[in-house]
PDB file of N, CA and C in Angstrom:
ATOM      1  N   MET M 150       0.840  -1.164   0.000  1.00  0.00           N
ATOM      2  CA  MET M 150       0.000   0.000   0.000  1.00  0.00           C
ATOM      3  C   MET M 150       0.896   1.241   0.000  1.00  0.00           C
ATOM      4  N   GLU M 151       0.641   2.147  -0.894  1.00  0.00           N
ATOM      5  CA  GLU M 151       1.429   3.373  -0.978  1.00  0.00           C
ATOM      6  C   GLU M 151       0.770   4.473  -0.160  1.00  0.00           C
ATOM      7  N   PHE M 152       1.582   5.352   0.403  1.00  0.00           N
ATOM      8  CA  PHE M 152       1.072   6.494   1.135  1.00  0.00           C
ATOM      9  C   PHE M 152       2.102   7.604   1.034  1.00  0.00           C
ATOM     10  N   GLU M 153       1.658   8.807   1.299  1.00  0.00           N
ATOM     11  CA  GLU M 153       2.529   9.970   1.210  1.00  0.00           C
ATOM     12  C   GLU M 153       3.312  10.116   2.516  1.00  0.00           C
ATOM     13  N   ILE M 154       4.615  10.291   2.386  1.00  0.00           N
ATOM     14  CA  ILE M 154       5.454  10.499   3.568  1.00  0.00           C
ATOM     15  C   ILE M 154       5.496  11.994   3.852  1.00  0.00           C
ATOM     16  N   THR M 155       5.037  12.352   5.031  1.00  0.00           N
ATOM     17  CA  THR M 155       5.036  13.740   5.467  1.00  0.00           C
ATOM     18  C   THR M 155       5.725  13.806   6.833  1.00  0.00           C
ATOM     19  N   PRO M 156       6.096  15.002   7.275  1.00  0.00           N
ATOM     20  CA  PRO M 156       6.666  15.105   8.624  1.00  0.00           C
ATOM     21  C   PRO M 156       5.744  14.513   9.700  1.00  0.00           C
ATOM     22  N   LYS M 157       4.437  14.681   9.525  1.00  0.00           N
ATOM     23  CA  LYS M 157       3.484  14.118  10.493  1.00  0.00           C
ATOM     24  C   LYS M 157       3.552  12.586  10.483  1.00  0.00           C
ATOM     25  N   THR M 158       3.657  11.987   9.307  1.00  0.00           N
ATOM     26  CA  THR M 158       3.763  10.538   9.199  1.00  0.00           C
ATOM     27  C   THR M 158       5.007  10.040   9.921  1.00  0.00           C
ATOM     28  N   ILE M 159       6.110  10.759   9.751  1.00  0.00           N
ATOM     29  CA  ILE M 159       7.366  10.372  10.396  1.00  0.00           C
ATOM     30  C   ILE M 159       7.237  10.484  11.917  1.00  0.00           C
ATOM     31  N   ARG M 160       6.624  11.555  12.402  1.00  0.00           N
ATOM     32  CA  ARG M 160       6.424  11.707  13.850  1.00  0.00           C
ATOM     33  C   ARG M 160       5.589  10.565  14.416  1.00  0.00           C
ATOM     34  N   LYS M 161       4.539  10.190  13.707  1.00  0.00           N
ATOM     35  CA  LYS M 161       3.689   9.091  14.169  1.00  0.00           C
ATOM     36  C   LYS M 161       4.467   7.772  14.163  1.00  0.00           C
ATOM     37  N   ALA M 162       5.268   7.555  13.130  1.00  0.00           N
ATOM     38  CA  ALA M 162       6.079   6.337  13.068  1.00  0.00           C
ATOM     39  C   ALA M 162       7.070   6.297  14.226  1.00  0.00           C
ATOM     40  N   GLU M 163       7.691   7.430  14.531  1.00  0.00           N
ATOM     41  CA  GLU M 163       8.631   7.492  15.655  1.00  0.00           C
ATOM     42  C   GLU M 163       7.916   7.237  16.976  1.00  0.00           C
ATOM     43  N   LYS M 164       6.722   7.758  17.116  1.00  0.00           N
ATOM     44  CA  LYS M 164       5.948   7.542  18.340  1.00  0.00           C
ATOM     45  C   LYS M 164       5.682   6.049  18.529  1.00  0.00           C
ATOM     46  N   HIS M 165       5.243   5.383  17.474  1.00  0.00           N
ATOM     47  CA  HIS M 165       4.968   3.955  17.556  1.00  0.00           C
ATOM     48  C   HIS M 165       6.253   3.161  17.810  1.00  0.00           C
ATOM     49  N   TRP M 166       7.341   3.577  17.177  1.00  0.00           N
ATOM     50  CA  TRP M 166       8.612   2.898  17.361  1.00  0.00           C
ATOM     51  C   TRP M 166       9.095   3.035  18.809  1.00  0.00           C
ATOM     52  N   ASN M 167       8.999   4.233  19.368  1.00  0.00           N
ATOM     53  CA  ASN M 167       9.408   4.426  20.758  1.00  0.00           C
ATOM     54  C   ASN M 167       8.556   3.595  21.715  1.00  0.00           C
ATOM     55  N   HIS M 168       7.270   3.494  21.422  1.00  0.00           N
ATOM     56  CA  HIS M 168       6.404   2.645  22.239  1.00  0.00           C
ATOM     57  C   HIS M 168       6.864   1.191  22.150  1.00  0.00           C
ATOM     58  N   TYR M 169       7.171   0.739  20.942  1.00  0.00           N
ATOM     59  CA  TYR M 169       7.632  -0.646  20.757  1.00  0.00           C
ATOM     60  C   TYR M 169       8.942  -0.891  21.505  1.00  0.00           C
ATOM     61  N   LEU M 170       9.864   0.077  21.467  1.00  0.00           N
ATOM     62  CA  LEU M 170      11.147  -0.087  22.150  1.00  0.00           C
ATOM     63  C   LEU M 170      10.956  -0.319  23.647  1.00  0.00           C
ATOM     64  N   HIS M 171       9.942   0.311  24.218  1.00  0.00           N
ATOM     65  CA  HIS M 171       9.700   0.161  25.647  1.00  0.00           C
ATOM     66  C   HIS M 171       8.785  -1.018  25.979  1.00  0.00           C
ATOM     67  N   ASN M 172       8.167  -1.605  24.964  1.00  0.00           N
ATOM     68  CA  ASN M 172       7.249  -2.735  25.164  1.00  0.00           C
ATOM     69  C   ASN M 172       7.414  -3.767  24.052  1.00  0.00           C
ATOM     70  N   PRO M 173       8.635  -4.311  23.857  1.00  0.00           N
ATOM     71  CA  PRO M 173       8.842  -5.242  22.738  1.00  0.00           C
ATOM     72  C   PRO M 173       8.077  -6.547  22.927  1.00  0.00           C
ATOM     73  N   GLU M 174       7.628  -7.113  21.798  1.00  0.00           N
ATOM     74  CA  GLU M 174       6.935  -8.399  21.836  1.00  0.00           C
ATOM     75  C   GLU M 174       7.909  -9.495  22.242  1.00  0.00           C
ATOM     76  N   ASP M 175       9.119  -9.398  21.680  1.00  0.00           N
ATOM     77  CA  ASP M 175      10.111 -10.455  21.852  1.00  0.00           C
ATOM     78  C   ASP M 175      11.476  -9.802  22.028  1.00  0.00           C
ATOM     79  N   GLU M 176      12.065  -9.940  23.198  1.00  0.00           N
ATOM     80  CA  GLU M 176      13.366  -9.321  23.473  1.00  0.00           C
ATOM     81  C   GLU M 176      14.438  -9.799  22.502  1.00  0.00           C
ATOM     82  N   GLY M 177      14.348 -11.039  22.049  1.00  0.00           N
ATOM     83  CA  GLY M 177      15.364 -11.611  21.160  1.00  0.00           C
ATOM     84  C   GLY M 177      15.406 -10.956  19.793  1.00  0.00           C
ATOM     85  N   SER M 178      14.271 -10.519  19.295  1.00  0.00           N
ATOM     86  CA  SER M 178      14.236  -9.931  17.956  1.00  0.00           C
ATOM     87  C   SER M 178      14.380  -8.413  17.972  1.00  0.00           C
ATOM     88  N   LEU M 179      14.505  -7.820  19.149  1.00  0.00           N
ATOM     89  CA  LEU M 179      14.590  -6.366  19.259  1.00  0.00           C
ATOM     90  C   LEU M 179      15.782  -5.802  18.489  1.00  0.00           C
ATOM     91  N   ALA M 180      16.948  -6.428  18.600  1.00  0.00           N
ATOM     92  CA  ALA M 180      18.147  -5.936  17.911  1.00  0.00           C
ATOM     93  C   ALA M 180      17.972  -5.992  16.396  1.00  0.00           C
ATOM     94  N   ILE M 181      17.341  -7.046  15.914  1.00  0.00           N
ATOM     95  CA  ILE M 181      17.119  -7.186  14.465  1.00  0.00           C
ATOM     96  C   ILE M 181      16.162  -6.100  13.978  1.00  0.00           C
ATOM     97  N   LYS M 182      15.061  -5.928  14.674  1.00  0.00           N
ATOM     98  CA  LYS M 182      14.086  -4.907  14.274  1.00  0.00           C
ATOM     99  C   LYS M 182      14.709  -3.519  14.347  1.00  0.00           C
ATOM    100  N   LYS M 183      15.512  -3.274  15.380  1.00  0.00           N
ATOM    101  CA  LYS M 183      16.155  -1.977  15.543  1.00  0.00           C
ATOM    102  C   LYS M 183      17.078  -1.688  14.357  1.00  0.00           C
ATOM    103  N   SER M 184      17.818  -2.707  13.910  1.00  0.00           N
ATOM    104  CA  SER M 184      18.737  -2.519  12.783  1.00  0.00           C
ATOM    105  C   SER M 184      17.992  -2.289  11.470  1.00  0.00           C
ATOM    106  N   GLU M 185      16.739  -2.688  11.399  1.00  0.00           N
ATOM    107  CA  GLU M 185      15.943  -2.477  10.184  1.00  0.00           C
ATOM    108  C   GLU M 185      15.181  -1.151  10.233  1.00  0.00           C
ATOM    109  N   VAL M 186      14.601  -0.833  11.369  1.00  0.00           N
ATOM    110  CA  VAL M 186      13.698   0.316  11.476  1.00  0.00           C
ATOM    111  C   VAL M 186      14.445   1.641  11.578  1.00  0.00           C
ATOM    112  N   GLU M 187      15.473   1.700  12.415  1.00  0.00           N
ATOM    113  CA  GLU M 187      16.139   2.984  12.633  1.00  0.00           C
ATOM    114  C   GLU M 187      16.756   3.579  11.364  1.00  0.00           C
ATOM    115  N   PRO M 188      17.385   2.777  10.480  1.00  0.00           N
ATOM    116  CA  PRO M 188      17.864   3.377   9.222  1.00  0.00           C
ATOM    117  C   PRO M 188      16.722   3.909   8.346  1.00  0.00           C
ATOM    118  N   MET M 189      15.571   3.230   8.359  1.00  0.00           N
ATOM    119  CA  MET M 189      14.433   3.713   7.575  1.00  0.00           C
ATOM    120  C   MET M 189      13.920   5.050   8.115  1.00  0.00           C
ATOM    121  N   LEU M 190      13.817   5.158   9.437  1.00  0.00           N
ATOM    122  CA  LEU M 190      13.359   6.421  10.023  1.00  0.00           C
ATOM    123  C   LEU M 190      14.337   7.546   9.708  1.00  0.00           C
ATOM    124  N   LEU M 191      15.629   7.257   9.793  1.00  0.00           N
ATOM    125  CA  LEU M 191      16.640   8.262   9.490  1.00  0.00           C
ATOM    126  C   LEU M 191      16.548   8.707   8.033  1.00  0.00           C
ATOM    127  N   GLU M 192      16.370   7.760   7.138  1.00  0.00           N
ATOM    128  CA  GLU M 192      16.253   8.082   5.713  1.00  0.00           C
ATOM    129  C   GLU M 192      15.035   8.958   5.442  1.00  0.00           C
ATOM    130  N   MET M 193      13.921   8.645   6.104  1.00  0.00           N
ATOM    131  CA  MET M 193      12.723   9.467   5.914  1.00  0.00           C
ATOM    132  C   MET M 193      12.919  10.872   6.467  1.00  0.00           C
ATOM    133  N   LYS M 194      13.576  10.992   7.625  1.00  0.00           N
ATOM    134  CA  LYS M 194      13.842  12.317   8.197  1.00  0.00           C
ATOM    135  C   LYS M 194      14.708  13.143   7.268  1.00  0.00           C
ATOM    136  N   GLU M 195      15.685  12.513   6.632  1.00  0.00           N
ATOM    137  CA  GLU M 195      16.596  13.225   5.737  1.00  0.00           C
ATOM    138  C   GLU M 195      15.860  13.802   4.524  1.00  0.00           C
ATOM    139  N   LEU M 196      14.744  13.220   4.152  1.00  0.00           N
ATOM    140  CA  LEU M 196      13.949  13.745   3.036  1.00  0.00           C
ATOM    141  C   LEU M 196      13.495  15.181   3.302  1.00  0.00           C
ATOM    142  N   PHE M 197      13.272  15.504   4.578  1.00  0.00           N
ATOM    143  CA  PHE M 197      12.718  16.803   4.944  1.00  0.00           C
ATOM    144  C   PHE M 197      13.748  17.726   5.595  1.00  0.00           C
ATOM    145  N   SER M 198      14.981  17.281   5.737  1.00  0.00           N
ATOM    146  CA  SER M 198      15.975  18.100   6.414  1.00  0.00           C
ATOM    147  C   SER M 198      16.763  19.000   5.452  1.00  0.00           C
ATOM    148  N   GLU M 199      16.546  18.846   4.168  1.00  0.00           N
ATOM    149  CA  GLU M 199      17.296  19.632   3.187  1.00  0.00           C
ATOM    150  C   GLU M 199      16.691  20.983   2.954  1.00  0.00           C
TER     151      GLU M 199
END
C-alpha cells in the first residue's frame, strides 16, 4: 500500500517505534528490528531536512 510520507507521518512512526522499544513483543528480535527500522526512520527524516 502506498502512502505519502510527510513530517506528520514520520512523527507518528517514531511515536509507535518508541512505544515498541519500551514494550517489545520479543526481546530476542529487538536488535534485528532496531537494525531495520532505525535506518528507515533516518532516511525518511533526511527527506525533509534539506
